[in-house]
CSV table of C-alpha atoms and ligand atoms in Angstrom, one decimal:
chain,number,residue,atom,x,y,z
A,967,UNK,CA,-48.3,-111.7,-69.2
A,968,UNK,CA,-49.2,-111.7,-72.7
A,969,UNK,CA,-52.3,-110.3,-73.9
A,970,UNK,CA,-54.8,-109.9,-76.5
A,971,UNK,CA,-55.3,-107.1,-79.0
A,972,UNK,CA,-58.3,-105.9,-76.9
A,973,UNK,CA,-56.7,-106.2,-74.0
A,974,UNK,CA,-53.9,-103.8,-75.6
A,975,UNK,CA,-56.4,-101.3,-76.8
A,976,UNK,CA,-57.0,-100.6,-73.0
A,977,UNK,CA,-53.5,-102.0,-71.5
A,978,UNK,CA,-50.6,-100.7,-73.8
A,979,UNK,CA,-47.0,-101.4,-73.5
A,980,UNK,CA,-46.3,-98.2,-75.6
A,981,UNK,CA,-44.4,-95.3,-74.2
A,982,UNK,CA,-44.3,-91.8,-75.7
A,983,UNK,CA,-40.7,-90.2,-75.1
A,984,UNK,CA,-40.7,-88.5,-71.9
A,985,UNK,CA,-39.0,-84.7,-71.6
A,986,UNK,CA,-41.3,-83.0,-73.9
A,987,UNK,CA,-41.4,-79.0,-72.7
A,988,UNK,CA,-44.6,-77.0,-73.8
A,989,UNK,CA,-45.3,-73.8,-73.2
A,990,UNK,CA,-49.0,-74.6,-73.1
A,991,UNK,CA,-50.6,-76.4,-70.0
A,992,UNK,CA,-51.4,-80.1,-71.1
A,993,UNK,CA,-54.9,-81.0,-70.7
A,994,UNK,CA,-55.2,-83.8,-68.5
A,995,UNK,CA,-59.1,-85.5,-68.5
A,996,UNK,CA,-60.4,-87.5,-66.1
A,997,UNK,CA,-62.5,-88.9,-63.7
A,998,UNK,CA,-60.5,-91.5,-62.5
A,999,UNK,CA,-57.2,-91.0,-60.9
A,1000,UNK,CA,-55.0,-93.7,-60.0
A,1001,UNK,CA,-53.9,-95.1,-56.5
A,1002,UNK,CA,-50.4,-96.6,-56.3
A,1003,UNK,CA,-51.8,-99.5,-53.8
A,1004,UNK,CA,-55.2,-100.5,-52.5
A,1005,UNK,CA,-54.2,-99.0,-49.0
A,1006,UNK,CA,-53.5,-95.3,-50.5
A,1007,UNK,CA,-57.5,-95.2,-52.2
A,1008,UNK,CA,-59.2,-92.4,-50.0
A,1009,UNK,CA,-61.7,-89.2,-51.5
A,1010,UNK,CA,-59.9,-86.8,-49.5
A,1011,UNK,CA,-61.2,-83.7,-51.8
A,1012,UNK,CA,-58.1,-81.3,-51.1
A,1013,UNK,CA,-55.3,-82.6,-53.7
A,1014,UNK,CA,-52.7,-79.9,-51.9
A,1015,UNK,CA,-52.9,-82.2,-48.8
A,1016,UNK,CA,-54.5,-86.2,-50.8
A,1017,UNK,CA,-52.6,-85.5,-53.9
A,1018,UNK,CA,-54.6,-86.1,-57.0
A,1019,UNK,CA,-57.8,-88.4,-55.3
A,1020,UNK,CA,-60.7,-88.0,-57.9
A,1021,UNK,CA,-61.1,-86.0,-61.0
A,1022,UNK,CA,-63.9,-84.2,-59.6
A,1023,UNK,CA,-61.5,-82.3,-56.9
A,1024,UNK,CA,-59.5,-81.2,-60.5
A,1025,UNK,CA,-57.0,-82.1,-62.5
A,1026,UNK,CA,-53.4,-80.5,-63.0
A,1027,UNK,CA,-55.4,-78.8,-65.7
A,1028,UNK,CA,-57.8,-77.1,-63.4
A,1029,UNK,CA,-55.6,-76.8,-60.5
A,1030,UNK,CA,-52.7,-75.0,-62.5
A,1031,UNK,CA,-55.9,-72.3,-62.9
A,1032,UNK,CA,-57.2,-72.5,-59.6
A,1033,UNK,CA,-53.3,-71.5,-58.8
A,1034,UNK,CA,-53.0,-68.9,-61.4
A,1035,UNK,CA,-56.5,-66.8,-60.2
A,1036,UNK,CA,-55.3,-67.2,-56.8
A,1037,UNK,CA,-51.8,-65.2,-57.8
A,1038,UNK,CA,-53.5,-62.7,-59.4
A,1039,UNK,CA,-56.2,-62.2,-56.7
A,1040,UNK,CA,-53.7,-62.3,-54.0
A,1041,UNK,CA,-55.9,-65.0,-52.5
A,1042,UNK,CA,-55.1,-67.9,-50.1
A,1043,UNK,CA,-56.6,-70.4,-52.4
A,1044,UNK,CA,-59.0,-70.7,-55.6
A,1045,UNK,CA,-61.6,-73.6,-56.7
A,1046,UNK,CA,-62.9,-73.6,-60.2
A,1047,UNK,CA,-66.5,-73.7,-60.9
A,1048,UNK,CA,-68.2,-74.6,-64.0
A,1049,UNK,CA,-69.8,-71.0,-64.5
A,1050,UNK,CA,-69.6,-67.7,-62.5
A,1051,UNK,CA,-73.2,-68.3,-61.5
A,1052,UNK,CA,-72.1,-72.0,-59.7
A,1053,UNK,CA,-69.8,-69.9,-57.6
A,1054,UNK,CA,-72.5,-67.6,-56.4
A,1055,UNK,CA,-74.3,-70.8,-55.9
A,1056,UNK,CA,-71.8,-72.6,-54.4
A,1057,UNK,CA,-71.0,-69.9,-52.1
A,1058,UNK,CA,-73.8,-69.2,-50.9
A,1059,UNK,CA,-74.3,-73.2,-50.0
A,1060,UNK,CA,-71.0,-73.3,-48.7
A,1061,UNK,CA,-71.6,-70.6,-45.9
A,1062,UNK,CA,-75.0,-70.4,-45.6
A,1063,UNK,CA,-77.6,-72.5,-43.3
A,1064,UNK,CA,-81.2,-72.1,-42.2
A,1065,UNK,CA,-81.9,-69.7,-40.1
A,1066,UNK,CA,-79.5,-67.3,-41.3
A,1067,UNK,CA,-79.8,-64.2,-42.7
A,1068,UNK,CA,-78.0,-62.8,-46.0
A,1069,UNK,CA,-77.6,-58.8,-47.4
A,1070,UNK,CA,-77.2,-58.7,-51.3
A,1071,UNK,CA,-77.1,-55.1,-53.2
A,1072,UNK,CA,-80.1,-54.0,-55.0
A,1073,UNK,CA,-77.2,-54.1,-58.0
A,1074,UNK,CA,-76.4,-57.4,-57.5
A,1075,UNK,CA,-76.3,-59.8,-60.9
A,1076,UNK,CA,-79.5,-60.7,-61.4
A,1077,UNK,CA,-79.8,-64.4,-61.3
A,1078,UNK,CA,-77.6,-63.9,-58.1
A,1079,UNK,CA,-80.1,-62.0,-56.4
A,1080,UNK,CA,-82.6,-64.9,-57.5
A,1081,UNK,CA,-81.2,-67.6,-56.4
A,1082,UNK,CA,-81.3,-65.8,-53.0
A,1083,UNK,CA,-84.9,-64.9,-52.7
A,1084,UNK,CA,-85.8,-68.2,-54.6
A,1085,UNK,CA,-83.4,-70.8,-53.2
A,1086,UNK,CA,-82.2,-69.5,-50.1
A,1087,UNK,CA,-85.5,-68.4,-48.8
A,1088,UNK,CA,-86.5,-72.0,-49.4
A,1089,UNK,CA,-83.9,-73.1,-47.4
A,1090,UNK,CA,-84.9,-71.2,-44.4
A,1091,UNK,CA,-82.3,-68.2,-45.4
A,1092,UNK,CA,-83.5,-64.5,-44.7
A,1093,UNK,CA,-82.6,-62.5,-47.2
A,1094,UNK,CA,-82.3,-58.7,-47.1
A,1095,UNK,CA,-81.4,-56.3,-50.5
A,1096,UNK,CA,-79.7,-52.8,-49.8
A,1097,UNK,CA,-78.6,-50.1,-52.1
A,1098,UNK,CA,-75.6,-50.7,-53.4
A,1099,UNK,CA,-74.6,-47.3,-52.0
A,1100,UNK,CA,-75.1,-47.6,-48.7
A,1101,UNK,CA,-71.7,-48.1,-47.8
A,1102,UNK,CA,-70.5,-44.6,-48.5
A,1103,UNK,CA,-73.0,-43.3,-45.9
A,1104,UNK,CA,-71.3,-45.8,-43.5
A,1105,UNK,CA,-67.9,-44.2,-44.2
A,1106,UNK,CA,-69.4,-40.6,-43.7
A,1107,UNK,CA,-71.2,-41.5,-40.5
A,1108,UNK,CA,-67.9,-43.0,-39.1
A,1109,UNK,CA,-66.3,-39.6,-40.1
A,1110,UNK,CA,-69.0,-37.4,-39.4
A,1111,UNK,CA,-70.5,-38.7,-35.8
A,1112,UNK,CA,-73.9,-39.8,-37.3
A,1113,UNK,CA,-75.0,-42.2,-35.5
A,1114,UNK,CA,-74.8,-45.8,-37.5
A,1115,UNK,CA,-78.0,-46.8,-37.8
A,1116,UNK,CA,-78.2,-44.4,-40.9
A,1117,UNK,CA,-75.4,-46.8,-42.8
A,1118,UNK,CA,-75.6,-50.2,-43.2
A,1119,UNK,CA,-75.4,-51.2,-39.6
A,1120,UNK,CA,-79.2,-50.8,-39.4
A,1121,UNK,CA,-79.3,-53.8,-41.5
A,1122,UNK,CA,-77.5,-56.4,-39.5
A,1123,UNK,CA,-79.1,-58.6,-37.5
A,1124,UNK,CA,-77.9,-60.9,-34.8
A,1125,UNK,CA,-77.5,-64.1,-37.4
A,1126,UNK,CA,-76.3,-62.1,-40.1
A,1127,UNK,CA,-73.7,-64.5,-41.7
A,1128,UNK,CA,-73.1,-62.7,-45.3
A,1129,UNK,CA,-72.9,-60.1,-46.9
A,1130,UNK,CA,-72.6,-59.8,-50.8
A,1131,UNK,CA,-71.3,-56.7,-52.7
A,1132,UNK,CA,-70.9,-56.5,-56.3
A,1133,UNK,CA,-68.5,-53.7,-57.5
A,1134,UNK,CA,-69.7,-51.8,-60.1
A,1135,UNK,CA,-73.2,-53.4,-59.6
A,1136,UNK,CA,-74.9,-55.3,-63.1
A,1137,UNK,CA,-76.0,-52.8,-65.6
A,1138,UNK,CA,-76.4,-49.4,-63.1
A,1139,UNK,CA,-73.0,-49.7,-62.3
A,1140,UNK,CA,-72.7,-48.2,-58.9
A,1141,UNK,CA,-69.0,-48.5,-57.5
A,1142,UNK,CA,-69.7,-49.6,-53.8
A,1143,UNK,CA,-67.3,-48.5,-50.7
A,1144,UNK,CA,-66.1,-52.4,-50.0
A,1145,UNK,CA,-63.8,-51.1,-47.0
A,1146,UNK,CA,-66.6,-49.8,-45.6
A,1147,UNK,CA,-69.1,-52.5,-46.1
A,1148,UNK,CA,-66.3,-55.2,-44.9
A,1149,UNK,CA,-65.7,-53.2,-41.7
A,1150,UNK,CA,-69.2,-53.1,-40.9
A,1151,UNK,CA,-69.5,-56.5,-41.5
A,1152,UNK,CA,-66.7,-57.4,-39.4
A,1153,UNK,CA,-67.9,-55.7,-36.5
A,1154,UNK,CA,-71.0,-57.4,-36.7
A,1155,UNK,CA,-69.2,-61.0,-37.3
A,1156,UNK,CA,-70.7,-61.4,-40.9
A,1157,UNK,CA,-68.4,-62.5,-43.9
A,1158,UNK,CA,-68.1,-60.5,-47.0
A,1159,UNK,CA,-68.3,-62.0,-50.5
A,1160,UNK,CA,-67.3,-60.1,-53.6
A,1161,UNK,CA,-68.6,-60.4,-57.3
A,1162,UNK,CA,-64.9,-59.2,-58.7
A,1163,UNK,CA,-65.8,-60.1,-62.3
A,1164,UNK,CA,-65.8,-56.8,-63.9
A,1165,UNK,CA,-62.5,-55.8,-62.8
A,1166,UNK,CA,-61.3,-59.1,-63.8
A,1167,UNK,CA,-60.0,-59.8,-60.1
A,1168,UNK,CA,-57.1,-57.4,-61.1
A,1169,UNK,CA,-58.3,-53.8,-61.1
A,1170,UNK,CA,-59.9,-54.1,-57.7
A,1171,UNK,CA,-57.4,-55.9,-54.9
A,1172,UNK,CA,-59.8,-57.3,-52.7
A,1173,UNK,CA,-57.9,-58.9,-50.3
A,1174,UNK,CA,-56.2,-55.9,-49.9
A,1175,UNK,CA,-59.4,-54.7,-48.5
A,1176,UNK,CA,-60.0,-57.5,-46.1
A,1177,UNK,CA,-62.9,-58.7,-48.2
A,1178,UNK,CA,-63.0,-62.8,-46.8
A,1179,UNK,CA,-64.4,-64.4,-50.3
A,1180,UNK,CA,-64.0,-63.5,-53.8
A,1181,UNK,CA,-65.9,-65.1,-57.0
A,1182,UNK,CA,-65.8,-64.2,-60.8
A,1183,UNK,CA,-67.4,-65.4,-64.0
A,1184,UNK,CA,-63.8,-66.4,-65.4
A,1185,UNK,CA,-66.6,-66.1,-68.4
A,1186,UNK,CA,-66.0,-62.7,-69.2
A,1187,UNK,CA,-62.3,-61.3,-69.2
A,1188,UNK,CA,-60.1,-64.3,-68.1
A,1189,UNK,CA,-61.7,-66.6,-70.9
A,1190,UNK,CA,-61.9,-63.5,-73.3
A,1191,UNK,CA,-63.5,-65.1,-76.4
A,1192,UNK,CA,-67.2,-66.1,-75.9
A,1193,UNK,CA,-66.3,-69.4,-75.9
A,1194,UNK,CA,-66.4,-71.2,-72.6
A,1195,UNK,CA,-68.2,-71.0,-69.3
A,1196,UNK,CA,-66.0,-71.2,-65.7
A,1197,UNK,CA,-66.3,-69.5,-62.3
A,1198,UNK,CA,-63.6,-68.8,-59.5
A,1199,UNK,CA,-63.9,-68.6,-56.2
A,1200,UNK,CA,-60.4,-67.6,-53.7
A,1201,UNK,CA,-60.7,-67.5,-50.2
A,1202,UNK,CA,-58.8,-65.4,-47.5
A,1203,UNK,CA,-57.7,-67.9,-45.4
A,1204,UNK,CA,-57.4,-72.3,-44.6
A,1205,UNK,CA,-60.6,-72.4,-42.7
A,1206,UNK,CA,-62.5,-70.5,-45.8
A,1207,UNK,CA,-60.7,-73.0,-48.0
A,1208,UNK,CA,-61.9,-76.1,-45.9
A,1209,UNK,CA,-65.5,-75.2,-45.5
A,1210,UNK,CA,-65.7,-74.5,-49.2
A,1211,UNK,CA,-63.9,-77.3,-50.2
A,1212,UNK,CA,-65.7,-79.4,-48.8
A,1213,UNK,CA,-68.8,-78.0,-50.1
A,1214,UNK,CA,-67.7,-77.8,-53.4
A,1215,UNK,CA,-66.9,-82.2,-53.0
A,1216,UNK,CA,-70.8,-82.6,-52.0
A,1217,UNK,CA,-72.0,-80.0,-54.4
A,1218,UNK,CA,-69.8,-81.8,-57.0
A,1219,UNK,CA,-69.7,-78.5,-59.5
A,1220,UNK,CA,-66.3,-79.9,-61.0
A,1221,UNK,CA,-65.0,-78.0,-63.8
A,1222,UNK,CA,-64.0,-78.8,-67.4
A,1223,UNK,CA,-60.4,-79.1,-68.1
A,1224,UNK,CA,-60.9,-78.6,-71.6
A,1225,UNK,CA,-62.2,-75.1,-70.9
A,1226,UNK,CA,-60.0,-74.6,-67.9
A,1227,UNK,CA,-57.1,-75.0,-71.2
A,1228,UNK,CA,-58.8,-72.9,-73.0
A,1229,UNK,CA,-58.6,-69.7,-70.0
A,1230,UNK,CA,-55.3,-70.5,-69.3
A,1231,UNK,CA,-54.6,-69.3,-72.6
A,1232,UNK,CA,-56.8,-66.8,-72.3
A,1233,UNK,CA,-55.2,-65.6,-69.3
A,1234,UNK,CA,-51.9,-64.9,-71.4
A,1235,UNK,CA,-53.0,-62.2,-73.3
A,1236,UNK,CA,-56.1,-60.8,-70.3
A,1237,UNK,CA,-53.3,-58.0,-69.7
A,1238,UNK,CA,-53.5,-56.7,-73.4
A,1239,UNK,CA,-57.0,-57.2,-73.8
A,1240,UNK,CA,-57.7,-55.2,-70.5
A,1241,UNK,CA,-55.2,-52.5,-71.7
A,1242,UNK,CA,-56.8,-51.9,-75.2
A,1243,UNK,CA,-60.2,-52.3,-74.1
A,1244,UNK,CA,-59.8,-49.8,-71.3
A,1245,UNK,CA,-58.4,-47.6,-73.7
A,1246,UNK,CA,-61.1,-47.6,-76.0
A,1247,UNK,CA,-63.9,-48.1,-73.5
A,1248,UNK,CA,-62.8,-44.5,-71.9
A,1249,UNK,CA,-62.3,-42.8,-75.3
A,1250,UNK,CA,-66.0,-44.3,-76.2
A,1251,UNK,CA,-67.8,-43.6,-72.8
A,1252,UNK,CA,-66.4,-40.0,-72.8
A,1253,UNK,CA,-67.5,-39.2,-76.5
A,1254,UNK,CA,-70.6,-40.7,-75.4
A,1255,UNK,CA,-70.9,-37.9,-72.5
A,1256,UNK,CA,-71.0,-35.0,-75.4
A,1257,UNK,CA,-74.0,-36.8,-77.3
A,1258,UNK,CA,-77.2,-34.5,-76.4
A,1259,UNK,CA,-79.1,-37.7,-76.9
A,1260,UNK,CA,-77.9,-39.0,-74.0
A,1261,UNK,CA,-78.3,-38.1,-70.5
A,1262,UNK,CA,-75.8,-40.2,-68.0
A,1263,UNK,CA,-73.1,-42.3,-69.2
A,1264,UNK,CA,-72.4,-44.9,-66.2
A,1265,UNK,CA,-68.9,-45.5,-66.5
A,1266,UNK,CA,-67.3,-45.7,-63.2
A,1267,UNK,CA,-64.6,-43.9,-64.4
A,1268,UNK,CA,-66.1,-40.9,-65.5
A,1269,UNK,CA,-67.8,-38.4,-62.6
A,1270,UNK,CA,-71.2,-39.0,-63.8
A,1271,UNK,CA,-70.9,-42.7,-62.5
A,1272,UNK,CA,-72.3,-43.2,-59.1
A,1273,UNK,CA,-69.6,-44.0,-56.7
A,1274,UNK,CA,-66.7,-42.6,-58.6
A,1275,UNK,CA,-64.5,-40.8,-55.7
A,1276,UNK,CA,-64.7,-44.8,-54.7
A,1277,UNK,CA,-63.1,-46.0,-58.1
A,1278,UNK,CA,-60.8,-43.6,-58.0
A,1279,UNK,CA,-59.8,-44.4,-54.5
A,1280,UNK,CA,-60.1,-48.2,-54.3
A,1281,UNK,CA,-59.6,-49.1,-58.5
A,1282,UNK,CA,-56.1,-49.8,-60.4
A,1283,UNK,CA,-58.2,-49.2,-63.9
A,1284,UNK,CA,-61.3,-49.6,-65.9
A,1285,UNK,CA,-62.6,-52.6,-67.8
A,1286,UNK,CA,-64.9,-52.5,-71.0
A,1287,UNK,CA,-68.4,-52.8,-69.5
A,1288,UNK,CA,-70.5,-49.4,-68.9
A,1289,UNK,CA,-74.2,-48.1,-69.7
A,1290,UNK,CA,-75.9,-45.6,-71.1
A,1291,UNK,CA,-78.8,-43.9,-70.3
A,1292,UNK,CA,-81.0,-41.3,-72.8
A,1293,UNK,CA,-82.8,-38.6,-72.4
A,1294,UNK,CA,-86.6,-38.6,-70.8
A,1295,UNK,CA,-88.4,-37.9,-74.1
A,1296,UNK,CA,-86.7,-40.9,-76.3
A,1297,UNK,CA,-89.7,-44.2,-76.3
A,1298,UNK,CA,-88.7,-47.7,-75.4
A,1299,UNK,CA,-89.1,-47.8,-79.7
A,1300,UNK,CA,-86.8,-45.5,-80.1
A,1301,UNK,CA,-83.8,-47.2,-77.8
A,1302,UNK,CA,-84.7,-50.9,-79.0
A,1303,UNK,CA,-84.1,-48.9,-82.4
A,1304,UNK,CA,-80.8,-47.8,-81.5
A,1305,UNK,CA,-79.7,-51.3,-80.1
A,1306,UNK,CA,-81.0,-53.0,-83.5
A,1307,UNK,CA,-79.3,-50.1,-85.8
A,1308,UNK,CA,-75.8,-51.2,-84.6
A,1309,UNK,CA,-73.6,-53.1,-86.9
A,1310,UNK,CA,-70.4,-53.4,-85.1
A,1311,UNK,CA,-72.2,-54.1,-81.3
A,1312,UNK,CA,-73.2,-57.5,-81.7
A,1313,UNK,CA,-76.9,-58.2,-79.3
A,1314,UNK,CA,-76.3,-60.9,-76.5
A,1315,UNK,CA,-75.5,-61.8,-72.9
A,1316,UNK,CA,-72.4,-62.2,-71.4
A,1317,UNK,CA,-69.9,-59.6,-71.8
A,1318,UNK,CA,-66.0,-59.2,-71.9
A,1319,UNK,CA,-65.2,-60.6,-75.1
A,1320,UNK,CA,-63.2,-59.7,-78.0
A,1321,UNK,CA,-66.5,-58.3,-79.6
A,1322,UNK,CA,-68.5,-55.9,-78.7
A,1323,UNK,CA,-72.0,-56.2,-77.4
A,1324,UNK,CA,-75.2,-53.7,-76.6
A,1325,UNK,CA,-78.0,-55.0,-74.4
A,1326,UNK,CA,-81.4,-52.9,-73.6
A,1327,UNK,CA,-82.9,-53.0,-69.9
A,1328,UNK,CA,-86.0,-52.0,-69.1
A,1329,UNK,CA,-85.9,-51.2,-64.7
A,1330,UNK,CA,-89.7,-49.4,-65.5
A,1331,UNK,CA,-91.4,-50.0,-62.6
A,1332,UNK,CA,-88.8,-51.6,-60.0
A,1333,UNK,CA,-88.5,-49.6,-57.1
A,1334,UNK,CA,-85.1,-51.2,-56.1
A,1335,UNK,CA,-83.6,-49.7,-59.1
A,1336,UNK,CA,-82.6,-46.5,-60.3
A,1337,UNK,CA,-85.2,-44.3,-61.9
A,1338,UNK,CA,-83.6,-45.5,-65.8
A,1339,UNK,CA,-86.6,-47.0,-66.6
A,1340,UNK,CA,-86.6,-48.3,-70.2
A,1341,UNK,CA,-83.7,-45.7,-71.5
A,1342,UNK,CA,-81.0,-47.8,-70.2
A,1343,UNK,CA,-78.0,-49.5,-72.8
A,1344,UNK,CA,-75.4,-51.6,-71.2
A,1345,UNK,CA,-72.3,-51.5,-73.7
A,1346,UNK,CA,-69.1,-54.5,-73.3
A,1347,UNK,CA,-66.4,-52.6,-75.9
A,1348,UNK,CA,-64.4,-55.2,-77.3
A,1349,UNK,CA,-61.2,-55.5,-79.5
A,1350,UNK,CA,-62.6,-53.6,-82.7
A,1351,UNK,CA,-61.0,-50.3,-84.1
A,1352,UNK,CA,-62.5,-47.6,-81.4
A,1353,UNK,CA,-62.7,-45.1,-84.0
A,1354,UNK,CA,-64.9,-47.7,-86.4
A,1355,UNK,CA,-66.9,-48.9,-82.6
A,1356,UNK,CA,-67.7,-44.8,-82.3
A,1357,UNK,CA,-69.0,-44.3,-86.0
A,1358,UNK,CA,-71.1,-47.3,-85.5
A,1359,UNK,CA,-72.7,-45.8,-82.6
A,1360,UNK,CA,-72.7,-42.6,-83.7
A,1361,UNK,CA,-74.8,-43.6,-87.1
A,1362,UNK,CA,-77.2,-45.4,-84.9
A,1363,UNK,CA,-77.7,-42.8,-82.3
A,1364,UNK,CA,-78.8,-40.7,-85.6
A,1365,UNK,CA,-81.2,-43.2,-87.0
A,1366,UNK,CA,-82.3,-43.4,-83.4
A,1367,UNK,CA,-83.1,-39.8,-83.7
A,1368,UNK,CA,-85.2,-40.1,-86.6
A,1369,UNK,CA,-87.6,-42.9,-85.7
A,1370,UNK,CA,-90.6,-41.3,-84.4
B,1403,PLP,C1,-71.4,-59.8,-62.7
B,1403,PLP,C2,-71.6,-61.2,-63.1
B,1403,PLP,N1,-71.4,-62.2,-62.2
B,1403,PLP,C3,-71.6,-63.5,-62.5
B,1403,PLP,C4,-72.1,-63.8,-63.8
B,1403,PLP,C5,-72.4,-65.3,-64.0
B,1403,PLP,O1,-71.4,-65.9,-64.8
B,1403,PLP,P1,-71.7,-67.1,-65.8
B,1403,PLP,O2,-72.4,-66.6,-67.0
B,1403,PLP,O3,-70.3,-67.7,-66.0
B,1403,PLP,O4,-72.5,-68.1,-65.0
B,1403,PLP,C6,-72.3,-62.9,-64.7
B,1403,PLP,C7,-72.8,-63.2,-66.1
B,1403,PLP,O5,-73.2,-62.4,-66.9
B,1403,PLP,C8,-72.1,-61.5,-64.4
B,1403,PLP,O6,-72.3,-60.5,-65.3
């Protein structure tokens, strides 16, 4: 049929060349994707099972991702969220109801724990917070004969559906015992959810440890470079995978393939990334340990770090992200000071990128957090020169010192 110019614009008869091999994964866009005949259209949202329905379900793009998280994670299967918070959110919505009740860690990333005692309470959700360390006393009352009700057994209740951990926590950094949290949970018939961000889904193996559901801000580490915003979530097993997929359809949280390109690239380089800043983030956190201005240095790696025996035990390595805390007599003043006497640490949210960051919290007068008050830095080590990372902290530790 022959056809006008503007008809061509949108109906070509041109054909690249097939056969071209790139190393790269293509960026395919859309919304749209196309049904060989009228009798094949259906919105089946699984593509594994449709094949490619609807762009919101993803594209090769975003399911080559989805695939590549999921062989990392050891998972059964992965969805792609446009931010780490959507997968908390979409987790949460995805095996949640009223009338149910959810446990989250004192620890847990802040907005996370909001969205429960905001959105979920509307919803008709009981939400409970316990310290992030509560496991451990779990694993010694199983050991030890104690009765249970001293771990987090005592917290369960009847329609307990979820629990959430968070491994270190946000900021304090406690390393929580996961196995023993997941089998308490089991017993009690609850699912256990995982913030895996800060050990990139790599360092901790959390299927290994029987945790069900696993999310991360592919933000920080996978993505690398401050640029782009994405969340994962892998399941354990089909049924996980069906009543989250499902979810995710009606929730309709599709993510970018445009920034799904961009952390596939970022992916092939996460292992040297995590190698040099673990490196430098251990060198710099134990440095830190000598400095009589400071008191605790949470690095889970180090011994000062609450939960430690538990990184060593469960943990393959470190990532980049620790705090510090200083001594009593140094003023809010003073540890703003330090933050803003930094040249290297740049200030901002987010962490895990190829720069480095410093961020001041102030815990003073929350009970469900440690006792830091306002003396509490949380430090993401990037890709800089460690040595040039330590003299920048080491001249603004000394004009710290001399503010009064
Ligand atoms: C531990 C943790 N989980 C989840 C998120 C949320 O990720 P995003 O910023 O991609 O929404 C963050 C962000 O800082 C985080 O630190």
């Amino acid at each position: 049929m022959p056809k006008n110019w503007k008809t061509k614009l949108i109906h070509s008869d041109v054909h690249a060349p097939d056969g071209f091999q790139s190393l790269a994964t293509p960026v395919y866009r859309g919304s749209t994707a196309l049904f060989p005949n009228a009798a094949a259209v259906n919105d089946t949202w699984d593509q594994y099972e449709a094949g490619y329905t609807y762009g919101l379900y993803g594209t090769p793009t975003v399911l080559e991702l989805a695939g590549r998280i999921c062989e990392l994670e050891h998972g059964y299967r992965t969805l792609v969220t446009p931010g780490g918070q959507a997968a908390i959110s979409l987790i949460n919505f995805a095996f949640l109801k009223a009338g149910d009740h959810v446990l989250l860690p004192e620890s847990v990333y802040s907005p996370s724990r909001r969205f429960a005692s905001h959105v979920l309470r509307r919803f008709g959700v009981d939400v409970t917070l316990y310290r992030p360390t509560i496991g451990q006393a779990v694993e010694e009352a199983q050991q030890s004969g104690v009765p249970k009700a001293e771990g987090i057994q005592s917290l369960f209740r009847p329609n307990t559906k979820l629990v959430w951990c968070e491994s270190p926590g946000s900021i304090t950094m406690e390393v929580q015992d996961v196995p023993a949290i997941v089998r308490a949970a089991h017993e009690a018939g609850a699912l256990v959810a995982l913030d895996n961000t800060w050990a990139a889904g790599i360092y901790f193996d959390a299927f290994a440890h029987e945790v069900d559901i696993t999310m991360q801000a592919l933000t920080k580490y996978v993505g690398g470079h401050s640029d782009l915003l994405l969340g994962s979530i892998t399941v354990r097993d089909e049924g996980l995978y069906k009543r989250l997929g499902s979810t995710h359809q009606l929730v309709g949280c599709a993510a970018s393939p445009d920034d799904c390109s961009l952390a596939l690239r970022g992916m092939k380089t996460l292992g040297l990334r995590l190698k040099h800043i673990e490196e430098s983030a251990l060198l710099i956190s134990q440095w830190l340990t000598q400095r009589s201005e400071i008191e605790l240095v949470l690095h889970p790696a180090l011994a000062s770090c609450p939960g430690h025996e538990i990184w060593k035990r469960d943990f393959s390595g470190s990532s980049g992200v620790f705090s510090i805390v200083f001594g009593q007599k140094f003023t809010k003043k003073q540890v703003l000071a330090f933050v803003d006497a930094l040249e290297l640490f740049e200030i901002g949210y987010s962490w895990a990128g190829v720069t480095s960051l410093a961020v001041a919290y102030d815990f003073g007068g929350n009970p469900a957090r440690p006792n830091y008050g306002h003396r509490i830095v949380r430090l993401s080590i990037g890709l800089e020169e460690m040595g040039d990372l330590k003299a920048d902290l080491q001249q603004a530790l000394q004009q710290m010192s001399s503010q009064s």
